[in-house]
mmCIF file of C-alpha atoms in Angstrom:
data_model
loop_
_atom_site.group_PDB
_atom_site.id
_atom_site.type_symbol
_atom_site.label_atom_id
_atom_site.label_comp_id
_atom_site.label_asym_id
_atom_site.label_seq_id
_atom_site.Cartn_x
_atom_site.Cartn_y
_atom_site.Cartn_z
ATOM 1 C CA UNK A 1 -90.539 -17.090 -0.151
ATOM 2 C CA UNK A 2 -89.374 -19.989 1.836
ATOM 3 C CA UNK A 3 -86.167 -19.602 3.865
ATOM 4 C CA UNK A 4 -84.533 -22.515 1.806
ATOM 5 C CA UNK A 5 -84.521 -19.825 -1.624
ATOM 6 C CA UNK A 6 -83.575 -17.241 0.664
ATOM 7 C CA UNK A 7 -80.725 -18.948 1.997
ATOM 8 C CA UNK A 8 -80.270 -20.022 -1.429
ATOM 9 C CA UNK A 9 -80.499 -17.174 -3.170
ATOM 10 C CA UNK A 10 -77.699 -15.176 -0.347
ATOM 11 C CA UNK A 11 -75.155 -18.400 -0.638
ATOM 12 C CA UNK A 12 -75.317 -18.028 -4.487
ATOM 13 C CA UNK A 13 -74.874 -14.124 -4.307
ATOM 14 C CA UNK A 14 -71.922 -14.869 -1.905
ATOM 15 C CA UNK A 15 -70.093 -17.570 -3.679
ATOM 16 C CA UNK A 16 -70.214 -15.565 -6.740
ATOM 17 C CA UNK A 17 -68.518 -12.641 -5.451
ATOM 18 C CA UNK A 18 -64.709 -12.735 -5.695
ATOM 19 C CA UNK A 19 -65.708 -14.896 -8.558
ATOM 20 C CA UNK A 20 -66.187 -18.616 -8.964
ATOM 21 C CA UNK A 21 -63.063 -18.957 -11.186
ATOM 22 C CA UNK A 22 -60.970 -17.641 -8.401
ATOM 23 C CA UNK A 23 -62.989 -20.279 -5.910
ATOM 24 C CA UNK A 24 -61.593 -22.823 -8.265
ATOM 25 C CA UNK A 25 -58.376 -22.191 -8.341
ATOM 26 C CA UNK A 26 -58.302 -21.791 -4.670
ATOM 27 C CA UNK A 27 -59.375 -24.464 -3.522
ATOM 28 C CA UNK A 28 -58.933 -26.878 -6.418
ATOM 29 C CA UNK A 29 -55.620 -25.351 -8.011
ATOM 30 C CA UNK A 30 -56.476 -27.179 -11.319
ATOM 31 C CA UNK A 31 -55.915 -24.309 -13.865
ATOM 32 C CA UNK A 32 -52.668 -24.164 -14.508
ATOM 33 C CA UNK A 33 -52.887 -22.683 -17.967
ATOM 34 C CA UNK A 34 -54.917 -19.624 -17.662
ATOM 35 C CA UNK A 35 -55.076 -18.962 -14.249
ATOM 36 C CA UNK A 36 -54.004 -15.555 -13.847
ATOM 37 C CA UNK A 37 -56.188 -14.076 -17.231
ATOM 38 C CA UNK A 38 -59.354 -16.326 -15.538
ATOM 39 C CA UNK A 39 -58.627 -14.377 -12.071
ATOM 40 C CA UNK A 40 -58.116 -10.972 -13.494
ATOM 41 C CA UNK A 41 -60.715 -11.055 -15.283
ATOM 42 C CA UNK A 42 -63.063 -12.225 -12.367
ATOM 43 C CA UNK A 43 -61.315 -9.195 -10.476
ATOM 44 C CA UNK A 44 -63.382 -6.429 -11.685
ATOM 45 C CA UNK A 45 -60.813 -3.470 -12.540
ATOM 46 C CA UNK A 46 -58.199 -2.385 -14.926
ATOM 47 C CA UNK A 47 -55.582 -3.423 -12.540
ATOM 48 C CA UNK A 48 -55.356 -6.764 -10.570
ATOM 49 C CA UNK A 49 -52.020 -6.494 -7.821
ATOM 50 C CA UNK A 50 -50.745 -9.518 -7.079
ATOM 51 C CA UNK A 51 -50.026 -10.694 -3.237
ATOM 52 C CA UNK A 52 -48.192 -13.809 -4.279
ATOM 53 C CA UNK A 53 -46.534 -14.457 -7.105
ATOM 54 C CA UNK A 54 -48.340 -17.541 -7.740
ATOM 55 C CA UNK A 55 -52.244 -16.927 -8.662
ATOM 56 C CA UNK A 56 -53.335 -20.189 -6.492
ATOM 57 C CA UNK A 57 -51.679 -18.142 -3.103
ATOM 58 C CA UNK A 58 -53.077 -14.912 -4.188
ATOM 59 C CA UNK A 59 -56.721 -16.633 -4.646
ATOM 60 C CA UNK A 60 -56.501 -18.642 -1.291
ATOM 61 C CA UNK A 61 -55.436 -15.092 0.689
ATOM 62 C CA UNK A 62 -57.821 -13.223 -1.194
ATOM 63 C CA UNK A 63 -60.909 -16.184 0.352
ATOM 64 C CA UNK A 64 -59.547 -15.890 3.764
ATOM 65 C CA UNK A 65 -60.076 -11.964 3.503
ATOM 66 C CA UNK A 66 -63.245 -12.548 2.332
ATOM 67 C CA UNK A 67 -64.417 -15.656 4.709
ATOM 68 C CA UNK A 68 -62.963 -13.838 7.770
ATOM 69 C CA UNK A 69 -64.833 -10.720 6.973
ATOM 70 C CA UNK A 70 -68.438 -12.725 6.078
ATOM 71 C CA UNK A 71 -67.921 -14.496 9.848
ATOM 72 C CA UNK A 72 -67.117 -11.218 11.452
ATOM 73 C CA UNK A 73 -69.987 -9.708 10.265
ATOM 74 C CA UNK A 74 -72.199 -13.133 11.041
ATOM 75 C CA UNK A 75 -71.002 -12.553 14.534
ATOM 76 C CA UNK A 76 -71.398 -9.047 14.825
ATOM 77 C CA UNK A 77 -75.011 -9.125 13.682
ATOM 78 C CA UNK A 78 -75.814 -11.747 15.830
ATOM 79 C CA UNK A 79 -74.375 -10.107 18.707
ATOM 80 C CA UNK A 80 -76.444 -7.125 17.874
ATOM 81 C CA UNK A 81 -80.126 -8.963 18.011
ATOM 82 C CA UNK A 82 -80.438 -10.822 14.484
ATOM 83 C CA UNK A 83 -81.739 -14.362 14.594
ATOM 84 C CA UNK A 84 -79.352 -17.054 13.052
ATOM 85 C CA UNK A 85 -81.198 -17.513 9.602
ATOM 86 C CA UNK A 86 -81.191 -13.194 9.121
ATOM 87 C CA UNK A 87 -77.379 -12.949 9.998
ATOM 88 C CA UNK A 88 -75.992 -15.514 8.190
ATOM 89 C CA UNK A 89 -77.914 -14.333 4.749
ATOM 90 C CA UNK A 90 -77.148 -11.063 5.629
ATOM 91 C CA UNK A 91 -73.349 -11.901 5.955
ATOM 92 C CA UNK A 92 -73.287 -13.039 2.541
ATOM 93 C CA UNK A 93 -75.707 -10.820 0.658
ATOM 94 C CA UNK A 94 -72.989 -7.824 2.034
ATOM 95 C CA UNK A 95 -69.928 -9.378 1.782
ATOM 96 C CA UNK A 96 -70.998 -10.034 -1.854
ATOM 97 C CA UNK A 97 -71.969 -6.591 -2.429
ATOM 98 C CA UNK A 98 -75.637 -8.427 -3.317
ATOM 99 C CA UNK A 99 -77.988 -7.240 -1.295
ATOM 100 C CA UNK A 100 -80.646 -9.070 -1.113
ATOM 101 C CA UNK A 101 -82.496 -9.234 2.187
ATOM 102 C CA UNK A 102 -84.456 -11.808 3.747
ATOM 103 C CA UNK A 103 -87.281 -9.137 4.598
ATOM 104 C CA UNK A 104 -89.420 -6.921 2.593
ATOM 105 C CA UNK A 105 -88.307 -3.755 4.159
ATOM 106 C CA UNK A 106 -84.565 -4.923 3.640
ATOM 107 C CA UNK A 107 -82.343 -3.382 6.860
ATOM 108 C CA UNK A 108 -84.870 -0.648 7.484
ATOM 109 C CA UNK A 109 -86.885 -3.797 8.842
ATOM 110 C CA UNK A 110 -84.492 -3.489 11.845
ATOM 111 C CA UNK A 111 -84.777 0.495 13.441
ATOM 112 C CA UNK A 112 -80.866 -0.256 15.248
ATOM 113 C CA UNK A 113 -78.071 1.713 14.865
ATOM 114 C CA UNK A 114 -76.114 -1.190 16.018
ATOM 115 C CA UNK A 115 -77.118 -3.186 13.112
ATOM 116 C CA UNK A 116 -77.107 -0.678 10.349
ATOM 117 C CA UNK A 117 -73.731 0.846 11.485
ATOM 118 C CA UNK A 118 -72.581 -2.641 11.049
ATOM 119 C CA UNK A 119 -73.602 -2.887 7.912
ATOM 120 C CA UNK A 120 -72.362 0.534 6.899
ATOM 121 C CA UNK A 121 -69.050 -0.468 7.717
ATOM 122 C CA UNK A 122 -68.511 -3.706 5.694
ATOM 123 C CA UNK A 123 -70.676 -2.577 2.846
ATOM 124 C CA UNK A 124 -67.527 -0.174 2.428
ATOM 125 C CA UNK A 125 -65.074 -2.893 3.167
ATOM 126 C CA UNK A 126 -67.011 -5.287 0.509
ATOM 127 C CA UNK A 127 -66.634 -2.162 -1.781
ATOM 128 C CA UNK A 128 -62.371 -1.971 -1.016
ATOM 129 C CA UNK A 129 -60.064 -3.744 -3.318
ATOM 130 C CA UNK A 130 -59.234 -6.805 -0.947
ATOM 131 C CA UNK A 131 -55.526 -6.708 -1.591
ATOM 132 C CA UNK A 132 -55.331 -3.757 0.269
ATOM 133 C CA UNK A 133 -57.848 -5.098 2.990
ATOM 134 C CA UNK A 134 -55.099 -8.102 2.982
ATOM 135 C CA UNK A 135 -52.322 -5.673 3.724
ATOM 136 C CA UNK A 136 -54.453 -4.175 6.477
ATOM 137 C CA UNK A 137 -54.579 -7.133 8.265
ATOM 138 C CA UNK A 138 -50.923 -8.445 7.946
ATOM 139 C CA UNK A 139 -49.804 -4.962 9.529
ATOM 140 C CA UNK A 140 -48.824 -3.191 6.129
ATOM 141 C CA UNK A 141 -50.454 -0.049 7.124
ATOM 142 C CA UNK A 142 -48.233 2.168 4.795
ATOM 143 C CA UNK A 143 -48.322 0.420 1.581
ATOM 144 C CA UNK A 144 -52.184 0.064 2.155
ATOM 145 C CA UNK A 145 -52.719 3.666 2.171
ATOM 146 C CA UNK A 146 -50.526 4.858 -0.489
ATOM 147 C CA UNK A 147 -53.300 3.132 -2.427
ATOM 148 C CA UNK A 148 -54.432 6.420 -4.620
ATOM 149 C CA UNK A 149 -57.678 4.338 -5.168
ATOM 150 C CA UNK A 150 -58.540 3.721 -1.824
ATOM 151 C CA UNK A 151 -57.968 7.503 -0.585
ATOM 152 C CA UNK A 152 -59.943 8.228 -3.333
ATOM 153 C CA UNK A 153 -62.819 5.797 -2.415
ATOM 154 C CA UNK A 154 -62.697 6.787 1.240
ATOM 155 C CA UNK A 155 -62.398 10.392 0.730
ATOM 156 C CA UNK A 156 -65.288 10.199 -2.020
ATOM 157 C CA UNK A 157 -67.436 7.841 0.131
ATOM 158 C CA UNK A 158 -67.238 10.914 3.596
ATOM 159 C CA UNK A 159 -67.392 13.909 0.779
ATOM 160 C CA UNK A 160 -70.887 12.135 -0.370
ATOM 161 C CA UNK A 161 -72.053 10.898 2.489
ATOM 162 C CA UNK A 162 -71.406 14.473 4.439
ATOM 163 C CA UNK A 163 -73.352 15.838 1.560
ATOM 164 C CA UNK A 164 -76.425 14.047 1.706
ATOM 165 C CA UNK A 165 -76.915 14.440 5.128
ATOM 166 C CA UNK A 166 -76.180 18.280 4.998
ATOM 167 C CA UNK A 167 -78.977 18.334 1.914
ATOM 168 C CA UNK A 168 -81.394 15.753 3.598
ATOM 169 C CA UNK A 169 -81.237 18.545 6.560
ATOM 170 C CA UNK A 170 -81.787 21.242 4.377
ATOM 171 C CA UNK A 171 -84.547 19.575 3.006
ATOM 172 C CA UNK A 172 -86.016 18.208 6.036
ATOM 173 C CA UNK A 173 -84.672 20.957 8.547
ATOM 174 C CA UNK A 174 -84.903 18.415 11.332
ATOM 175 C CA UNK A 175 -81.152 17.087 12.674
ATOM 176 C CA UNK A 176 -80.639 14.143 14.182
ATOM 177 C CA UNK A 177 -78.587 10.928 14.388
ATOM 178 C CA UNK A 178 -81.205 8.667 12.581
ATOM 179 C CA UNK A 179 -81.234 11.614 9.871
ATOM 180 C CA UNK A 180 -76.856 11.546 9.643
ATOM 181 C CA UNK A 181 -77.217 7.430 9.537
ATOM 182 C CA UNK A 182 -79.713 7.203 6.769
ATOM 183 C CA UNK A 183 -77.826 9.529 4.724
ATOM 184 C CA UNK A 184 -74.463 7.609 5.392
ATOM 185 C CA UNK A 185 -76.533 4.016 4.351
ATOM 186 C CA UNK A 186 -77.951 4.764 1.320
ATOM 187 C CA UNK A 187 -74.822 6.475 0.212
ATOM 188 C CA UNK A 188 -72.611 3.458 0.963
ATOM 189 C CA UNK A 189 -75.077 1.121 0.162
ATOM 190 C CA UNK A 190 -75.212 2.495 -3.659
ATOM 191 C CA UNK A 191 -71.340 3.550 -4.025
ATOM 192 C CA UNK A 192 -70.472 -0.129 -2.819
ATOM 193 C CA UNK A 193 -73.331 -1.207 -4.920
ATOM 194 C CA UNK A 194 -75.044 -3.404 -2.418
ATOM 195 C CA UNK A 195 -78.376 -1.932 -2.638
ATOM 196 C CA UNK A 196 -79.603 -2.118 0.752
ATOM 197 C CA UNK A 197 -82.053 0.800 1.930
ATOM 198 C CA UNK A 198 -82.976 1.999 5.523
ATOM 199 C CA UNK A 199 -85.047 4.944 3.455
ATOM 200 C CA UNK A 200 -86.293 5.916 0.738
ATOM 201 C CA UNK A 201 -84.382 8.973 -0.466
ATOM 202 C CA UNK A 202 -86.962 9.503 -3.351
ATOM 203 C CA UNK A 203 -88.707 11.230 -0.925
ATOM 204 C CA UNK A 204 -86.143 13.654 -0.214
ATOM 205 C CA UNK A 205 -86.780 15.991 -2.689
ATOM 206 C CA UNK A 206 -85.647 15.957 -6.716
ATOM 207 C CA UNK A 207 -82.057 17.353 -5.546
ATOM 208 C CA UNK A 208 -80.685 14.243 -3.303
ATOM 209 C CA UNK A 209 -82.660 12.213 -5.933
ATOM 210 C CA UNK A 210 -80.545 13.236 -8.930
ATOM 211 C CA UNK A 211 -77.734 13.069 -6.609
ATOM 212 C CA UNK A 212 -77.948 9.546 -5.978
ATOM 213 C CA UNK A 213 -78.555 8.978 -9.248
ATOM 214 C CA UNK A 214 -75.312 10.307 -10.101
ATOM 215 C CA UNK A 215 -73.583 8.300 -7.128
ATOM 216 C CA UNK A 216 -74.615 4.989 -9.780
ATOM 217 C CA UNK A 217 -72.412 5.782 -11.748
ATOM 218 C CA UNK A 218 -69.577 5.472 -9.376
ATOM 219 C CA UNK A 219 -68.728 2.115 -8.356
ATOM 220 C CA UNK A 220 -66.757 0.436 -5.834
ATOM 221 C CA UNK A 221 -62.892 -0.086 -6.248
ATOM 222 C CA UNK A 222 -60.954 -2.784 -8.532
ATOM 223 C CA UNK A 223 -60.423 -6.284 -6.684
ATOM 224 C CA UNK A 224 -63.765 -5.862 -4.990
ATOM 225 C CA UNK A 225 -66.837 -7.422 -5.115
ATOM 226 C CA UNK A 226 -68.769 -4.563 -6.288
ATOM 227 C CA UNK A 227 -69.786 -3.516 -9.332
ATOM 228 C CA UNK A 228 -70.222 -0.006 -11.575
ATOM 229 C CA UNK A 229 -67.460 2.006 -13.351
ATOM 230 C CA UNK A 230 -64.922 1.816 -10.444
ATOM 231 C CA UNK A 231 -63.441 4.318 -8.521
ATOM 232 C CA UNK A 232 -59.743 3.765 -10.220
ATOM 233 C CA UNK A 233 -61.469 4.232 -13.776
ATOM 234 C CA UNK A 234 -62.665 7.920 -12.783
ATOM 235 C CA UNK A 235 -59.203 8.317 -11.501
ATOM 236 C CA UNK A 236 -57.103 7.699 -14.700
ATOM 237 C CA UNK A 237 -60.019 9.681 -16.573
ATOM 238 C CA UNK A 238 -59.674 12.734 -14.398
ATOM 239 C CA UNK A 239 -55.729 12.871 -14.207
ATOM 240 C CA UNK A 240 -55.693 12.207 -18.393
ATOM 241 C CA UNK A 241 -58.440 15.201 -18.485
ATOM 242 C CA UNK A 242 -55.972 17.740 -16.482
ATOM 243 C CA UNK A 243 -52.975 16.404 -18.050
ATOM 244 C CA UNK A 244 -54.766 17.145 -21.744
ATOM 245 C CA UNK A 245 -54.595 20.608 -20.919
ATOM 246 C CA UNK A 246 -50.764 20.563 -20.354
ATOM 247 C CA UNK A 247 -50.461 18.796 -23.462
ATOM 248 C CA UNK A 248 -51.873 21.512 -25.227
ATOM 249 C CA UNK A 249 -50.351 24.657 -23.708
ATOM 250 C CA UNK A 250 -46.492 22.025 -23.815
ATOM 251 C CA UNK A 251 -47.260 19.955 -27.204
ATOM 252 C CA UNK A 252 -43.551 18.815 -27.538
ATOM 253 C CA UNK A 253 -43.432 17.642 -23.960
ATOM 254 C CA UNK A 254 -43.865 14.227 -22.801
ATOM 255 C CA UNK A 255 -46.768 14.055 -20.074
ATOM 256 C CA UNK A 256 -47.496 10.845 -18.559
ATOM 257 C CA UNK A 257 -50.246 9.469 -16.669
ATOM 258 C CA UNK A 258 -48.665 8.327 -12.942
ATOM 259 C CA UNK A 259 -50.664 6.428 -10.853
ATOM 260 C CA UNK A 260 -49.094 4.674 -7.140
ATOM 261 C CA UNK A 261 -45.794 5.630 -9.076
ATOM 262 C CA UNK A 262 -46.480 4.069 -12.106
ATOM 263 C CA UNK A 263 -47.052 5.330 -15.267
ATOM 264 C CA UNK A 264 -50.539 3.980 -16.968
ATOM 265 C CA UNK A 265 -50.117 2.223 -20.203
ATOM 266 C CA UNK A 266 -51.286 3.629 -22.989
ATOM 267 C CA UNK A 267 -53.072 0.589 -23.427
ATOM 268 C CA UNK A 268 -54.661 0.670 -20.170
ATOM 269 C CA UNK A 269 -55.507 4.193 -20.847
ATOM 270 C CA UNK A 270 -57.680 3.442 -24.267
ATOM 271 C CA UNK A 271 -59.404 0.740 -23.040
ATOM 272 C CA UNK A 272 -60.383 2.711 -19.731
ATOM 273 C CA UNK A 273 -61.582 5.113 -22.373
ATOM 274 C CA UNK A 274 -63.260 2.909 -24.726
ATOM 275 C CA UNK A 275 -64.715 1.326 -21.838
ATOM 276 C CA UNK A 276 -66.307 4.638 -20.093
ATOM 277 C CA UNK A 277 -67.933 5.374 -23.680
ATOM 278 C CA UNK A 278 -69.456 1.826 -24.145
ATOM 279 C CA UNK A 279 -70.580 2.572 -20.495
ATOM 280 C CA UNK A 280 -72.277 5.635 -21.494
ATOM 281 C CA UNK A 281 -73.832 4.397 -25.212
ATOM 282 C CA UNK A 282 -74.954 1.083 -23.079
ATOM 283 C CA UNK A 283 -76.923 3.892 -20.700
ATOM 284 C CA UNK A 284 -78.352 5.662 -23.412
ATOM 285 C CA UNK A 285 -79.360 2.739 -25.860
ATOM 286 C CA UNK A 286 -81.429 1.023 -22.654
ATOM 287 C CA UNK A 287 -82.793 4.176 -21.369
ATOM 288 C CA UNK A 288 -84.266 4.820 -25.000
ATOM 289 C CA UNK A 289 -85.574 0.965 -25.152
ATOM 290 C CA UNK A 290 -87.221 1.020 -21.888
ATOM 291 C CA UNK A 291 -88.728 4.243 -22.446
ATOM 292 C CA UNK A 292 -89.528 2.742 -26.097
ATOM 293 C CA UNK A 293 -91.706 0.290 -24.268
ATOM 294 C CA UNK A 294 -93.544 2.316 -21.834
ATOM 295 C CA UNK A 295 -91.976 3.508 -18.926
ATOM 296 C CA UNK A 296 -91.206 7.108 -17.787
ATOM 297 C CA UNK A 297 -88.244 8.533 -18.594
ATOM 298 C CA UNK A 298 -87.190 8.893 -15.039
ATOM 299 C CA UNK A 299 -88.037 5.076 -13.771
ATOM 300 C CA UNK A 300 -86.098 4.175 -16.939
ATOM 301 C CA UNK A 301 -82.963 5.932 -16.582
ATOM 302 C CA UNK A 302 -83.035 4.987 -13.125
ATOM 303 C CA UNK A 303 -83.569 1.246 -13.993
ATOM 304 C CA UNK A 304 -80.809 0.966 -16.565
ATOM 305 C CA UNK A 305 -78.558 3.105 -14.496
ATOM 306 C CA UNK A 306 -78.934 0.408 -11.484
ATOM 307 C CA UNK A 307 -78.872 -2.988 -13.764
ATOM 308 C CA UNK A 308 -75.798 -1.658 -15.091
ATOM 309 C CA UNK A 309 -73.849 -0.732 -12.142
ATOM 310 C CA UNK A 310 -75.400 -3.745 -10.596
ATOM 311 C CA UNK A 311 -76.534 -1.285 -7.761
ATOM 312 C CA UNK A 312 -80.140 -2.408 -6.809
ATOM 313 C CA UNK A 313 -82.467 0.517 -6.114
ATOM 314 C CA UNK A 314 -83.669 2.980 -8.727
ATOM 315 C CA UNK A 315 -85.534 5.793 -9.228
ATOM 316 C CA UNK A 316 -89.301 5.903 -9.854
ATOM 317 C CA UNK A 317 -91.807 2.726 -9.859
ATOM 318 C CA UNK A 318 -87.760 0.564 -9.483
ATOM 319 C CA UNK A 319 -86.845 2.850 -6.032
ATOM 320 C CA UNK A 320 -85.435 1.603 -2.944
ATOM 321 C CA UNK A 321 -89.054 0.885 -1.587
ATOM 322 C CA UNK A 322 -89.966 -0.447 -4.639
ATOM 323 C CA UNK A 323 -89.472 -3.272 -7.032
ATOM 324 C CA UNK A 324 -89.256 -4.239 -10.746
ATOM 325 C CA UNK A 325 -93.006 -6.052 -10.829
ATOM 326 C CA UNK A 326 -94.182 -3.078 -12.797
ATOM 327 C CA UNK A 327 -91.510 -3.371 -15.639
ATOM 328 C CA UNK A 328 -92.762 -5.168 -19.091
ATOM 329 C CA UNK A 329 -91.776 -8.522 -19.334
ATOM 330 C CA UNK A 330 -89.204 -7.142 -22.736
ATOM 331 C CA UNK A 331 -88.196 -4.636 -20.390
ATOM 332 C CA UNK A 332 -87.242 -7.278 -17.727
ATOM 333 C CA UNK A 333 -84.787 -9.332 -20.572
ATOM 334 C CA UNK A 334 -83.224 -6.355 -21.848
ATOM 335 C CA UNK A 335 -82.530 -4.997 -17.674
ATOM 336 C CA UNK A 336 -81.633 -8.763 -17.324
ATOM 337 C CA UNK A 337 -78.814 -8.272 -20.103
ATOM 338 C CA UNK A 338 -77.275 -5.097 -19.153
ATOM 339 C CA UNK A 339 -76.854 -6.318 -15.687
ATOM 340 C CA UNK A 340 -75.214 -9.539 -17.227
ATOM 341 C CA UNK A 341 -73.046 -6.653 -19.236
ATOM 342 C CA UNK A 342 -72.142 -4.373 -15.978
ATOM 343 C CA UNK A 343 -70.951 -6.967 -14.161
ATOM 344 C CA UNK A 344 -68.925 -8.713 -16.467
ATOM 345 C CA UNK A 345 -67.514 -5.553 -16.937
ATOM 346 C CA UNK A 346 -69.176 -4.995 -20.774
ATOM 347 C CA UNK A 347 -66.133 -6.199 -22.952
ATOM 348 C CA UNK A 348 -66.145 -9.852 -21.812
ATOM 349 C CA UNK A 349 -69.541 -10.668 -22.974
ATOM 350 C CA UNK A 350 -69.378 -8.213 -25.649
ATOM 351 C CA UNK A 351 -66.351 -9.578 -27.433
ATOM 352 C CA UNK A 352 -67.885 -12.654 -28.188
ATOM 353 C CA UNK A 353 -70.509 -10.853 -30.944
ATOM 354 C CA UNK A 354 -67.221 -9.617 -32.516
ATOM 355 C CA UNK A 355 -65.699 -10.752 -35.888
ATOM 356 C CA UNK A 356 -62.217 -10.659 -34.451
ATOM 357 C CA UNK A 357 -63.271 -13.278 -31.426
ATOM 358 C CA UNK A 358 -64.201 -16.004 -33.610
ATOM 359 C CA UNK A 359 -61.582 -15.545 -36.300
ATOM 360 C CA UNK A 360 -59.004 -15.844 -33.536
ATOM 361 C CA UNK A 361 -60.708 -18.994 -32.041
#
């Protein structure tokens, strides 16, 4: 592919993630009417906090985050042996959460530690809701980490990550760093939902395979650039599970969902719920159609699984040393739509094939 596309193809992926609405209205503060439905719903997430009361300061904050962070990382890889052309696409493609690389082999074409624990680190900052990265960096330590989501995302991402490297030893009963490292990037790389690989962990036995499977399902937090069920969905479906059981042993009492100190809408806590089942039936329906037209059962649920968390690699002939060549060309256009559907986060795109959408309009 010529490095034009490539550089193409990485400046697309990076424009594209905080959203080219909020881009807009950024730099061009032209959508008055609108603005803040337009930016929260290019904001992946049931929530959206607000830095500035007015949605043209939040957006321009929000970019300098995210610009500051891409030239960090520019200059980081550099400094650690990447030519020009790789660090710059490689900037965007994490910062984006995209992860496309300009090599075959994507990071595992470069055996440094330097590099990869680089990209280990901003793969989980592209994966943190970037209000709280804001607060980080104008000295707001506190109200950062009182963020339940982000404890949650950091706690999950070590609890994972400490996990696959204990199995990957078990299976491989061989410790070392480069063992430790690999574990830690593929688990970042899919929770984040970049979908850059150093290894192929569908060689690590059927146990760490199913257990990355499961990790697609995760997804990054709300206000971030990456993709799947997010971390603060899991949350308010985990505190309303415990909380059901109170409600049934305490009927009469009133038991309220609390999350930062703030009690979850009802609202909020249907369409959270409405939204993890469409999740689910969208899984099932395009495992069934791509199995319908040929594949395995495994390389299927892998495939829809990754299109629809927008994660990258799969399982079977789609894994992380793999490709989707091999998939039928229907298979491609319906992998093509649910990837459209993840990361729009399913409702947007499937409103419009409602009745109630076009009466309203």
């Amino acid at each position: 592919v010529a490095p034009s596309i490539l550089f193409w193809r990485s400046l697309t992926q990076w424009i594209g993630g905080m959203g080219i609405i909020v881009l807009s209205v950024a730099i061009l503060p032209l959508l008055g009417i609108g603005g803040i439905e337009l930016f929260v719903a290019e904001a992946p997430g049931p929530t959206s906090d607000k830095i500035h009361p007015r949605i043209q300061e939040t957006a321009k904050r929000l970019w300098l985050v995210y610009v500051g962070l891409t030239a960090l990382l520019f200059a980081g890889l550099k400094l650690s042996g990447m030519n020009l052309f790789d660090a710059i696409n490689h900037a965007f493609t994490t910062m984006a959460t995209g992860g496309f690389s300009t090599k075959n082999a994507s990071v595992a074409h470069w055996d440094s530690p330097m590099i990869q624990y680089l990209i280990v680190i901003f793969m989980f900052l592209a994966g943190t809701n970037f209000t709280i990265i804001y607060y980080f960096t104008t000295g707001r330590f506190r109200r950062a980490w009182k963020s339940t989501e982000f404890r949650a995302y950091s706690l999950g991402m070590l609890i994972a990550s400490l996990i696959a490297a204990i199995l990957l030893f078990l299976y491989s009963n061989t410790a070392s760093e480069k063992l430790f490292r690999d574990a830690l990037f593929q688990v970042v790389s899919v929770v984040s939902t970049t979908g850059f690989v150093t290894a192929d962990y569908t060689t690590w036995g059927y146990l760490l395979a199913f257990f990355f499977f499961l990790l697609m399902f995760t997804g990054g937090s709300a206000g971030s650039t990456a993709g799947g069920i997010k971390t603060i969905r899991h949350l308010v479906f985990m505190k309303n599970s415990f909380l059901e059981f109170k409600r049934i042993l305490h009927p009469r009492a009133m038991i309220r969902i609390k999350l930062d100190g703030q009690v979850v809408a009802p609202r909020i806590l249907t369409h959270i719920l409405v939204f993890l089942l469409v999740y689910l039936g969208s899984f099932v329906t395009g495992t069934l159609v791509m199995t319908a037209l040929g594949m395995d059962l495994v390389s299927s649920a892998g495939a829809v699984a990754t299109c629809l968390g927008n994660v990258g690699p799969g399982l079977g002939v789609v894994g992380p040393v793999s490709n989707f060549a091999d998939v039928p060309d229907p298979g491609k256009w319906a992998l093509s739509i649910l990837m459209l559907l993840g990361r729009l986060e399913l409702f947007t795109v499937l409103v419009l094939f409602t009745p109630f959408y076009w009466r309203a309009n």
